[in-house]
Amino acid sequence: DAKTTQPTSMDCAEGRAANLPCNHSTISGNEYVYWYRQIHSQGPQYIIHGLKNNETNEMASLIITEDRKSSTLILPHATLRDTAVYYCIVLQAGGTSYGKLTFGQGTILTVHP
Amino acid sequence: EAGVVQSPRYKIIEKKQPVAFWCNPISGHNTLYWYLQNLGQGPELLIRYENEEAVDDSQLPKDRFSAERLKGVDSTLKIQPAELGDSAVYLCASSPGKKETQYFGPGTRLLVL
């Protein structure tokens, strides 16, 4: 399994950009990087995913380095409702665990007023 | 479009009692997942279904846990008998296919006394 490493916690001021890093140095060429978040007492919420190119949607932007060994999730204008645990996951692309999401500890993002 | 529906949202039982959780995936999603989330941890996959077939149940404790997905739509996860250590959140997710984005339900929070 390609493992990911994320900081345990981060803080961000409301209205500022939140940049959440993730290392995935053992990622394979056909494995996607997925980001989910989990707000307290809710199920994980899909944010964005990418393979090689940078991606943007209505929630966030995903920047993947050229060597694909790390990525950054960007929330351009963080709000208090963005306070959550953010998970960076490499989606397995082969074997019996094809398509399996393996969640780590994630990053606890706290957005302050 | 309706999301993944789970019921009940909360369940309190005494140890050694049976308990069942129900999941209705997003319409048209062929792949269904059950995850277990212990307090302070990320979700862990218990079982994955492709239509009505369980294709990855390696993490399901088969001595007391069982699951079914009759007709390839709704699914039920059962524990019999429940133990104190089974207290956790049970999450259901679905995706159009095994390599595609998974969408999670709100989860069922189980407390075994």
Coordinates of N, CA and C in Angstrom, one line a residue:
Chain A
D1 N 0.9 -1.2 0.0 CA 0.0 0.0 0.0 C 0.9 1.2 0.0
A2 N 0.6 2.2 -0.9 CA 1.2 3.5 -0.8 C 0.8 4.3 0.4
K3 N 1.7 4.6 1.3 CA 1.3 5.3 2.5 C 1.4 6.8 2.3
T4 N 0.7 7.5 3.2 CA 0.7 9.0 3.2 C 1.2 9.5 4.5
T5 N 1.8 10.6 4.5 CA 2.2 11.3 5.7 C 1.7 12.7 5.7
Q6 N 0.9 13.0 6.8 CA 0.4 14.4 6.9 C 0.7 14.9 8.3
P7 N 0.7 16.3 8.4 CA 0.9 16.8 9.8 C -0.3 16.5 10.6
T8 N -0.1 16.4 11.9 CA -1.2 16.0 12.8 C -2.2 17.1 12.9
S9 N -1.8 18.3 13.0 CA -2.7 19.4 13.1 C -2.2 20.7 12.4
M10 N -3.2 21.5 12.1 CA -2.8 22.8 11.5 C -3.9 23.8 11.9
D11 N -3.5 25.1 11.9 CA -4.4 26.2 12.2 C -4.5 27.1 11.0
C12 N -5.6 27.8 10.9 CA -5.8 28.8 9.8 C -6.7 29.8 10.3
A13 N -6.5 31.1 9.8 CA -7.4 32.2 10.1 C -8.5 32.2 9.1
E14 N -9.7 32.5 9.6 CA -10.8 32.6 8.7 C -10.6 33.6 7.6
G15 N -11.0 33.2 6.4 CA -10.8 34.1 5.2 C -9.4 33.9 4.5
R16 N -8.5 33.2 5.2 CA -7.2 33.0 4.6 C -7.2 31.6 3.9
A17 N -6.2 31.4 3.1 CA -6.0 30.1 2.4 C -5.5 29.1 3.4
A18 N -6.0 27.9 3.3 CA -5.5 26.8 4.1 C -4.7 25.9 3.1
N19 N -3.5 25.6 3.4 CA -2.7 24.7 2.6 C -2.3 23.5 3.4
L20 N -2.8 22.4 3.0 CA -2.6 21.1 3.7 C -1.7 20.2 2.9
P21 N -0.5 19.9 3.4 CA 0.5 19.1 2.7 C 0.3 17.6 2.9
C22 N 0.8 16.8 2.0 CA 0.7 15.4 2.1 C 1.9 14.8 1.3
N23 N 2.6 13.9 2.0 CA 3.7 13.1 1.3 C 3.2 11.7 1.0
H24 N 3.5 11.3 -0.2 CA 3.2 10.0 -0.7 C 4.3 9.5 -1.6
S25 N 5.4 9.3 -1.1 CA 6.7 9.1 -1.9 C 6.7 7.7 -2.5
T26 N 5.8 6.7 -2.1 CA 5.8 5.4 -2.7 C 4.7 5.2 -3.7
I27 N 4.0 6.3 -4.1 CA 2.9 6.2 -4.9 C 3.3 5.6 -6.3
S28 N 2.4 4.7 -6.8 CA 2.7 4.1 -8.1 C 2.1 5.0 -9.2
G29 N 2.5 4.8 -10.5 CA 2.2 5.7 -11.5 C 0.7 5.7 -11.9
N30 N 0.0 4.7 -11.5 CA -1.5 4.7 -11.9 C -2.4 4.8 -10.7
E31 N -1.8 5.3 -9.6 CA -2.6 5.5 -8.3 C -3.0 7.0 -8.2
Y32 N -4.2 7.2 -7.8 CA -4.8 8.5 -7.6 C -4.5 9.0 -6.2
V33 N -4.5 10.3 -6.1 CA -4.4 10.9 -4.7 C -5.9 11.5 -4.5
Y34 N -6.4 11.1 -3.4 CA -7.8 11.5 -3.0 C -7.7 12.3 -1.7
W35 N -8.6 13.3 -1.6 CA -8.7 14.0 -0.3 C -10.2 13.9 0.1
Y36 N -10.3 13.6 1.4 CA -11.6 13.6 2.0 C -11.5 14.4 3.3
R37 N -12.6 14.9 3.8 CA -12.6 15.5 5.1 C -13.8 14.9 5.9
Q38 N -13.6 15.0 7.2 CA -14.6 14.5 8.1 C -14.9 15.6 9.2
I39 N -16.1 16.1 9.1 CA -16.5 17.1 10.2 C -17.1 16.2 11.3
H40 N -16.9 16.8 12.5 CA -17.3 16.0 13.7 C -18.7 15.4 13.6
S41 N -18.8 14.1 13.9 CA -20.1 13.3 13.9 C -20.7 13.2 12.5
Q42 N -19.9 13.4 11.5 CA -20.5 13.1 10.1 C -19.6 12.1 9.4
G43 N -20.1 11.6 8.3 CA -19.3 10.7 7.5 C -18.3 11.4 6.7
P44 N -17.2 10.8 6.2 CA -16.2 11.5 5.4 C -16.9 12.1 4.1
Q45 N -16.4 13.2 3.8 CA -16.9 14.0 2.6 C -15.8 14.0 1.5
Y46 N -16.1 13.6 0.3 CA -15.2 13.7 -0.8 C -14.9 15.2 -1.1
I47 N -13.6 15.5 -1.3 CA -13.3 16.9 -1.7 C -12.8 16.9 -3.1
I48 N -11.7 16.2 -3.5 CA -11.1 16.3 -4.8 C -10.2 15.1 -5.0
H49 N -9.8 14.8 -6.2 CA -8.8 13.8 -6.4 C -8.0 14.2 -7.7
G50 N -6.8 13.6 -7.9 CA -6.0 13.8 -9.1 C -5.0 12.7 -9.3
L51 N -4.5 12.7 -10.5 CA -3.5 11.7 -10.9 C -2.1 12.4 -11.1
K52 N -2.1 13.3 -12.0 CA -0.8 14.0 -12.3 C -1.0 15.5 -12.4
N53 N -2.1 15.9 -13.0 CA -2.3 17.3 -13.2 C -2.9 18.0 -12.0
N54 N -2.7 19.2 -11.8 CA -3.4 20.0 -10.8 C -4.9 20.0 -11.1
E55 N -5.7 20.0 -10.0 CA -7.2 19.9 -10.2 C -7.8 21.0 -9.3
T56 N -8.9 21.5 -9.8 CA -9.7 22.5 -9.0 C -11.2 22.2 -9.2
N57 N -11.9 22.3 -8.1 CA -13.4 22.3 -8.1 C -13.9 23.4 -7.2
E58 N -15.2 23.3 -7.0 CA -15.8 24.4 -6.2 C -15.4 24.4 -4.7
M59 N -14.8 23.3 -4.3 CA -14.4 23.2 -2.9 C -13.0 23.6 -2.7
A60 N -12.1 23.1 -3.6 CA -10.7 23.2 -3.3 C -9.8 23.1 -4.6
S61 N -8.5 23.2 -4.4 CA -7.6 23.0 -5.4 C -6.6 21.9 -4.9
L62 N -6.1 21.1 -5.9 CA -5.1 20.1 -5.5 C -3.9 20.3 -6.4
I63 N -2.8 20.5 -5.7 CA -1.5 20.7 -6.4 C -0.7 19.4 -6.2
I64 N -0.3 18.7 -7.3 CA 0.5 17.5 -7.2 C 1.9 17.9 -7.8
T65 N 3.0 17.5 -7.1 CA 4.3 17.8 -7.6 C 4.6 17.0 -8.8
E66 N 5.5 17.4 -9.6 CA 5.8 16.7 -10.9 C 6.3 15.3 -10.7
D67 N 7.0 15.0 -9.6 CA 7.4 13.6 -9.3 C 6.3 12.8 -8.6
R68 N 5.2 13.5 -8.3 CA 4.0 12.8 -7.7 C 4.3 12.4 -6.3
K69 N 5.4 12.7 -5.7 CA 5.7 12.2 -4.3 C 5.0 13.1 -3.2
S70 N 4.4 14.2 -3.6 CA 3.7 14.9 -2.6 C 2.6 15.8 -3.2
S71 N 1.7 16.2 -2.4 CA 0.6 17.1 -2.9 C 0.2 18.0 -1.8
T72 N -0.6 19.1 -2.3 CA -1.1 20.1 -1.3 C -2.5 20.3 -1.7
L73 N -3.4 20.3 -0.7 CA -4.8 20.6 -0.8 C -4.9 22.1 -0.4
I74 N -5.5 22.9 -1.2 CA -5.7 24.3 -0.9 C -7.2 24.6 -0.8
L75 N -7.6 25.2 0.4 CA -8.9 25.7 0.6 C -8.7 27.3 0.4
P76 N -9.1 27.9 -0.6 CA -8.7 29.3 -0.9 C -9.2 30.3 0.1
H77 N -10.3 30.1 0.7 CA -10.9 31.1 1.6 C -11.5 30.3 2.8
A78 N -10.7 29.9 3.7 CA -11.2 29.0 4.8 C -12.3 29.7 5.6
T79 N -13.3 28.9 6.0 CA -14.4 29.4 6.9 C -14.4 28.5 8.1
L80 N -15.1 28.9 9.1 CA -15.2 28.1 10.4 C -15.8 26.7 10.1
R81 N -16.6 26.6 9.1 CA -17.2 25.3 8.7 C -16.2 24.4 8.1
D82 N -15.0 24.9 7.7 CA -14.0 24.0 7.2 C -13.2 23.3 8.3
T83 N -13.5 23.6 9.5 CA -12.8 22.9 10.6 C -13.2 21.4 10.6
A84 N -12.2 20.6 10.4 CA -12.5 19.1 10.2 C -11.1 18.4 10.2
V85 N -11.2 17.0 10.1 CA -10.1 16.2 9.9 C -10.0 16.0 8.4
Y86 N -8.8 16.2 7.8 CA -8.6 16.1 6.4 C -7.7 14.9 6.1
Y87 N -8.2 14.0 5.3 CA -7.5 12.8 4.9 C -6.9 12.8 3.5
C88 N -5.6 12.6 3.4 CA -5.0 12.4 2.1 C -4.8 10.9 1.9
I89 N -5.3 10.3 0.8 CA -5.4 8.9 0.6 C -4.9 8.6 -0.8
V90 N -4.1 7.5 -0.9 CA -3.7 7.0 -2.2 C -4.6 5.8 -2.5
L91 N -5.3 5.9 -3.7 CA -6.3 4.9 -4.0 C -5.5 3.7 -4.7
Q92 N -5.6 2.6 -4.1 CA -4.9 1.4 -4.6 C -5.4 1.0 -6.0
A93 N -4.4 0.7 -6.8 CA -4.7 0.5 -8.2 C -4.6 -1.0 -8.7
G94 N -4.2 -1.9 -7.8 CA -4.0 -3.2 -8.2 C -4.3 -4.3 -7.1
G95 N -4.3 -5.6 -7.5 CA -4.4 -6.7 -6.6 C -5.9 -6.7 -6.1
T96 N -6.0 -7.5 -5.0 CA -7.3 -7.7 -4.5 C -7.9 -6.5 -3.8
S97 N -7.0 -5.5 -3.5 CA -7.4 -4.3 -2.8 C -7.6 -3.2 -3.8
Y98 N -7.8 -3.5 -5.0 CA -8.0 -2.5 -6.1 C -9.2 -1.6 -5.7
G99 N -8.9 -0.3 -5.7 CA -10.0 0.6 -5.4 C -10.2 0.9 -3.9
K100 N -9.3 0.3 -3.1 CA -9.5 0.4 -1.6 C -8.9 1.7 -1.1
L101 N -9.7 2.4 -0.3 CA -9.2 3.6 0.4 C -8.7 3.2 1.8
T102 N -7.4 3.6 2.0 CA -6.8 3.3 3.3 C -6.6 4.6 4.0
F103 N -7.4 4.9 5.0 CA -7.3 6.1 5.8 C -6.2 6.1 6.8
G104 N -5.5 7.2 6.9 CA -4.5 7.3 8.0 C -5.1 8.2 9.1
Q105 N -4.3 8.9 9.8 CA -4.7 9.7 10.9 C -5.3 11.0 10.5
G106 N -4.8 11.5 9.3 CA -5.3 12.8 8.8 C -4.7 14.0 9.5
T107 N -5.1 15.1 9.0 CA -4.7 16.4 9.6 C -5.9 17.1 10.2
I108 N -5.8 17.5 11.5 CA -6.9 18.2 12.1 C -6.7 19.7 11.8
L109 N -7.6 20.2 10.9 CA -7.5 21.7 10.6 C -8.5 22.4 11.4
T110 N -8.0 23.4 12.1 CA -8.8 24.3 12.9 C -8.8 25.7 12.4
V111 N -10.0 26.2 12.0 CA -10.1 27.5 11.4 C -10.5 28.5 12.5
H112 N -9.7 29.5 12.8 CA -10.0 30.5 13.9 C -10.7 31.7 13.3
P113 N -11.6 32.3 14.1 CA -12.2 33.6 13.7 C -11.1 34.7 13.5
Chain B
E1 N -29.9 15.0 -5.9 CA -29.7 13.5 -5.8 C -29.5 13.1 -4.4
A2 N -30.2 12.1 -3.9 CA -30.1 11.6 -2.5 C -28.7 11.0 -2.3
G3 N -28.1 11.2 -1.2 CA -26.9 10.5 -0.8 C -27.1 9.1 -0.3
V4 N -26.0 8.6 0.3 CA -26.1 7.3 1.0 C -26.9 7.4 2.2
V5 N -27.8 6.5 2.4 CA -28.7 6.6 3.6 C -28.4 5.4 4.5
Q6 N -28.2 5.7 5.8 CA -28.0 4.7 6.7 C -29.0 4.8 7.9
S7 N -29.3 3.6 8.4 CA -30.2 3.7 9.6 C -29.8 2.4 10.5
P8 N -30.0 2.5 11.8 CA -30.3 3.8 12.5 C -29.1 4.7 12.6
R9 N -29.3 5.9 13.0 CA -28.1 6.8 13.2 C -27.4 6.5 14.5
Y10 N -28.1 6.0 15.5 CA -27.6 5.7 16.8 C -28.2 4.4 17.3
K11 N -27.4 3.6 18.0 CA -27.9 2.4 18.6 C -27.2 2.1 19.9
I12 N -27.9 1.8 20.9 CA -27.3 1.4 22.2 C -27.9 0.0 22.5
I13 N -27.0 -0.9 22.8 CA -27.4 -2.3 23.1 C -26.5 -2.8 24.2
E14 N -27.0 -3.9 24.8 CA -26.2 -4.6 25.8 C -25.3 -5.6 25.2
K15 N -24.2 -5.9 25.7 CA -23.3 -6.9 25.2 C -24.0 -8.2 25.1
K16 N -23.6 -9.0 24.1 CA -24.2 -10.3 23.7 C -25.5 -10.2 22.9
Q17 N -26.0 -9.0 22.8 CA -27.2 -8.8 22.0 C -26.8 -8.7 20.5
P18 N -27.7 -9.1 19.6 CA -27.5 -8.9 18.1 C -27.8 -7.4 17.7
V19 N -27.2 -7.0 16.6 CA -27.6 -5.6 16.1 C -27.4 -5.7 14.6
A20 N -28.2 -4.9 13.9 CA -28.1 -4.8 12.5 C -28.1 -3.4 12.0
F21 N -27.3 -3.1 11.0 CA -27.3 -1.8 10.4 C -27.7 -1.9 8.9
W22 N -28.4 -0.9 8.4 CA -28.9 -0.9 7.1 C -28.3 0.3 6.3
C23 N -28.1 0.0 5.0 CA -27.5 1.0 4.1 C -28.2 1.0 2.7
N24 N -28.6 2.1 2.3 CA -29.1 2.3 0.9 C -28.2 3.2 0.1
P25 N -27.5 2.6 -0.9 CA -26.5 3.4 -1.6 C -27.1 4.4 -2.6
I26 N -26.3 5.2 -3.1 CA -26.7 6.2 -4.2 C -27.2 5.4 -5.4
S27 N -28.3 5.8 -5.9 CA -29.0 5.1 -7.0 C -28.0 4.9 -8.2
G28 N -27.9 3.6 -8.7 CA -27.0 3.4 -9.8 C -25.6 3.0 -9.4
H29 N -25.2 3.1 -8.1 CA -23.9 2.7 -7.7 C -23.8 1.2 -7.4
N30 N -22.9 0.6 -8.2 CA -22.8 -0.9 -8.1 C -21.9 -1.3 -7.0
T31 N -21.0 -0.5 -6.5 CA -20.0 -0.9 -5.5 C -20.5 -0.3 -4.1
L32 N -20.5 -1.2 -3.1 CA -20.9 -0.7 -1.8 C -19.8 -1.2 -0.8
Y33 N -19.5 -0.3 0.2 CA -18.5 -0.6 1.2 C -19.1 -0.4 2.6
W34 N -18.6 -1.2 3.5 CA -18.8 -1.0 4.9 C -17.5 -0.7 5.6
Y35 N -17.4 0.3 6.3 CA -16.2 0.7 7.1 C -16.5 0.8 8.6
L36 N -15.5 0.5 9.4 CA -15.6 0.7 10.8 C -14.7 1.8 11.2
Q37 N -15.2 2.7 12.1 CA -14.3 3.8 12.5 C -14.4 3.8 14.1
N38 N -13.2 3.5 14.6 CA -13.0 3.7 16.1 C -12.7 5.1 16.5
L39 N -13.0 5.4 17.7 CA -12.8 6.8 18.2 C -11.4 7.3 17.9
G40 N -11.2 8.4 17.3 CA -9.9 9.0 17.0 C -9.1 8.4 15.9
Q41 N -9.7 7.4 15.2 CA -9.0 6.8 14.1 C -9.7 7.0 12.8
G42 N -9.0 6.8 11.7 CA -9.7 6.8 10.4 C -10.5 5.6 10.1
P43 N -11.4 5.7 9.2 CA -12.2 4.5 8.8 C -11.4 3.3 8.3
E44 N -11.8 2.1 8.6 CA -11.2 0.9 8.1 C -12.2 0.1 7.3
L45 N -11.8 -0.4 6.2 CA -12.7 -1.2 5.3 C -13.0 -2.6 6.0
L46 N -14.3 -2.9 6.0 CA -14.7 -4.2 6.5 C -15.0 -5.1 5.3
I47 N -15.8 -4.6 4.4 CA -16.2 -5.5 3.3 C -16.6 -4.6 2.1
R48 N -16.3 -5.1 0.9 CA -16.7 -4.4 -0.3 C -17.6 -5.3 -1.2
Y49 N -18.6 -4.8 -1.7 CA -19.5 -5.5 -2.7 C -19.4 -4.9 -4.1
E50 N -19.3 -5.8 -5.0 CA -19.6 -5.5 -6.4 C -20.9 -6.1 -6.8
N51 N -21.9 -5.2 -6.9 CA -23.3 -5.7 -7.1 C -23.6 -6.6 -5.9
E52 N -24.0 -7.8 -6.0 CA -24.4 -8.6 -4.9 C -23.2 -9.5 -4.4
E53 N -22.1 -9.4 -5.0 CA -20.9 -10.3 -4.6 C -20.0 -9.5 -3.7
A54 N -19.6 -10.2 -2.6 CA -18.6 -9.7 -1.7 C -17.3 -10.0 -2.3
V55 N -16.5 -9.0 -2.7 CA -15.2 -9.2 -3.4 C -14.0 -9.0 -2.5
D56 N -14.2 -8.3 -1.4 CA -13.1 -8.1 -0.4 C -13.7 -8.1 1.0
D57 N -13.6 -9.2 1.7 CA -14.1 -9.3 3.0 C -13.0 -9.7 4.0
S58 N -11.8 -9.5 3.6 CA -10.7 -10.0 4.4 C -10.6 -9.4 5.8
Q59 N -11.1 -8.2 6.0 CA -11.1 -7.5 7.3 C -12.3 -7.7 8.1
L60 N -13.3 -8.5 7.6 CA -14.5 -8.7 8.3 C -14.3 -9.8 9.3
P61 N -14.6 -9.6 10.6 CA -14.4 -10.7 11.6 C -15.6 -11.6 11.5
K62 N -15.4 -12.7 10.8 CA -16.5 -13.6 10.4 C -17.1 -14.4 11.5
D63 N -16.4 -14.4 12.7 CA -17.0 -15.2 13.7 C -18.3 -14.5 14.3
R64 N -18.4 -13.2 14.2 CA -19.5 -12.5 14.7 C -20.2 -11.5 13.8
F65 N -19.5 -11.2 12.7 CA -20.0 -10.2 11.8 C -20.4 -10.9 10.5
S66 N -21.5 -10.4 9.9 CA -22.0 -10.9 8.7 C -22.6 -9.7 7.9
A67 N -22.6 -9.9 6.6 CA -23.2 -8.8 5.7 C -23.8 -9.5 4.6
E68 N -24.8 -8.8 4.0 CA -25.5 -9.2 2.8 C -25.9 -8.0 2.0
R69 N -26.0 -8.3 0.7 CA -26.5 -7.3 -0.2 C -27.3 -8.0 -1.3
L70 N -28.5 -8.3 -0.9 CA -29.4 -9.0 -1.7 C -29.9 -8.1 -2.9
K71 N -29.9 -8.6 -4.1 CA -30.4 -7.9 -5.3 C -29.4 -6.8 -5.6
G72 N -28.3 -6.7 -5.0 CA -27.3 -5.7 -5.4 C -27.6 -4.3 -5.1
V73 N -28.5 -4.0 -4.2 CA -28.8 -2.6 -3.9 C -28.6 -2.3 -2.4
D74 N -29.6 -2.5 -1.6 CA -29.4 -2.3 -0.1 C -28.5 -3.3 0.5
S75 N -28.0 -2.9 1.6 CA -27.1 -3.9 2.3 C -27.3 -3.8 3.8
T76 N -27.1 -5.0 4.5 CA -27.2 -5.0 5.9 C -26.0 -5.6 6.5
L77 N -25.5 -5.0 7.6 CA -24.3 -5.5 8.3 C -24.9 -5.9 9.7
K78 N -24.5 -7.1 10.1 CA -25.0 -7.6 11.4 C -23.8 -8.0 12.3
I79 N -24.1 -7.9 13.6 CA -23.1 -8.3 14.6 C -23.9 -9.2 15.6
Q80 N -23.4 -10.4 15.8 CA -24.1 -11.3 16.7 C -23.1 -12.3 17.2
P81 N -22.8 -12.3 18.5 CA -23.3 -11.3 19.5 C -22.3 -10.1 19.6
A82 N -22.8 -9.0 20.0 CA -22.0 -7.8 20.1 C -21.1 -7.8 21.4
E83 N -19.9 -7.3 21.3 CA -19.0 -7.2 22.4 C -18.7 -5.7 22.7
L84 N -18.2 -5.5 23.9 CA -17.9 -4.1 24.3 C -17.1 -3.4 23.2
G85 N -16.1 -4.1 22.7 CA -15.1 -3.5 21.8 C -15.7 -3.2 20.4
D86 N -17.0 -3.5 20.2 CA -17.6 -3.2 18.9 C -18.2 -1.8 18.9
S87 N -18.1 -1.1 20.0 CA -18.6 0.3 20.1 C -17.7 1.1 19.1
A88 N -18.4 1.7 18.1 CA -17.7 2.4 17.1 C -18.8 3.0 16.2
V89 N -18.3 3.7 15.1 CA -19.2 4.2 14.1 C -19.0 3.3 12.9
Y90 N -20.1 2.8 12.3 CA -20.2 2.0 11.2 C -20.6 2.8 10.0
L91 N -19.7 2.9 9.0 CA -20.0 3.8 7.8 C -20.2 2.9 6.6
C92 N -21.2 3.4 5.8 CA -21.4 2.8 4.5 C -21.0 3.8 3.4
A93 N -20.5 3.3 2.3 CA -20.1 4.1 1.2 C -20.5 3.4 -0.1
S94 N -20.7 4.2 -1.1 CA -20.9 3.6 -2.4 C -20.2 4.4 -3.5
S95 N -20.0 3.7 -4.6 CA -19.4 4.3 -5.8 C -19.9 3.7 -7.1
P96 N -19.9 4.4 -8.2 CA -20.4 3.8 -9.4 C -19.7 2.5 -9.8
G97 N -18.4 2.5 -9.5 CA -17.5 1.3 -9.8 C -16.4 1.3 -8.8
K98 N -15.6 0.2 -8.9 CA -14.6 0.0 -7.8 C -13.4 1.0 -7.9
K99 N -13.2 1.6 -9.0 CA -12.1 2.6 -9.1 C -12.6 4.0 -9.1
E100 N -13.8 4.2 -8.7 CA -14.4 5.5 -8.8 C -14.6 6.1 -7.4
T101 N -14.9 7.4 -7.3 CA -15.0 8.1 -6.1 C -16.1 7.5 -5.2
Q102 N -15.7 7.3 -3.9 CA -16.7 6.7 -2.9 C -17.3 7.9 -2.2
Y103 N -18.6 7.7 -2.0 CA -19.4 8.7 -1.2 C -20.0 8.0 0.0
F104 N -19.8 8.7 1.1 CA -20.1 8.1 2.4 C -21.5 8.6 3.0
G105 N -22.1 7.7 3.7 CA -23.2 8.0 4.5 C -22.9 8.6 5.8
P106 N -23.8 9.0 6.6 CA -23.6 9.7 7.9 C -23.1 8.7 9.0
G107 N -23.2 7.4 8.8 CA -22.8 6.4 9.8 C -23.8 6.1 10.8
T108 N -23.6 4.9 11.4 CA -24.4 4.5 12.6 C -23.4 4.4 13.8
R109 N -23.8 5.2 14.8 CA -22.9 5.2 16.0 C -23.4 4.1 17.0
L110 N -22.6 3.1 17.2 CA -23.0 2.0 18.1 C -22.3 2.1 19.5
L111 N -23.1 1.9 20.5 CA -22.6 1.8 21.9 C -23.0 0.5 22.5
V112 N -22.1 -0.3 22.9 CA -22.4 -1.6 23.5 C -22.0 -1.5 25.0
L113 N -23.1 -1.7 25.8 CA -22.9 -1.6 27.3 C -22.7 -2.9 27.9

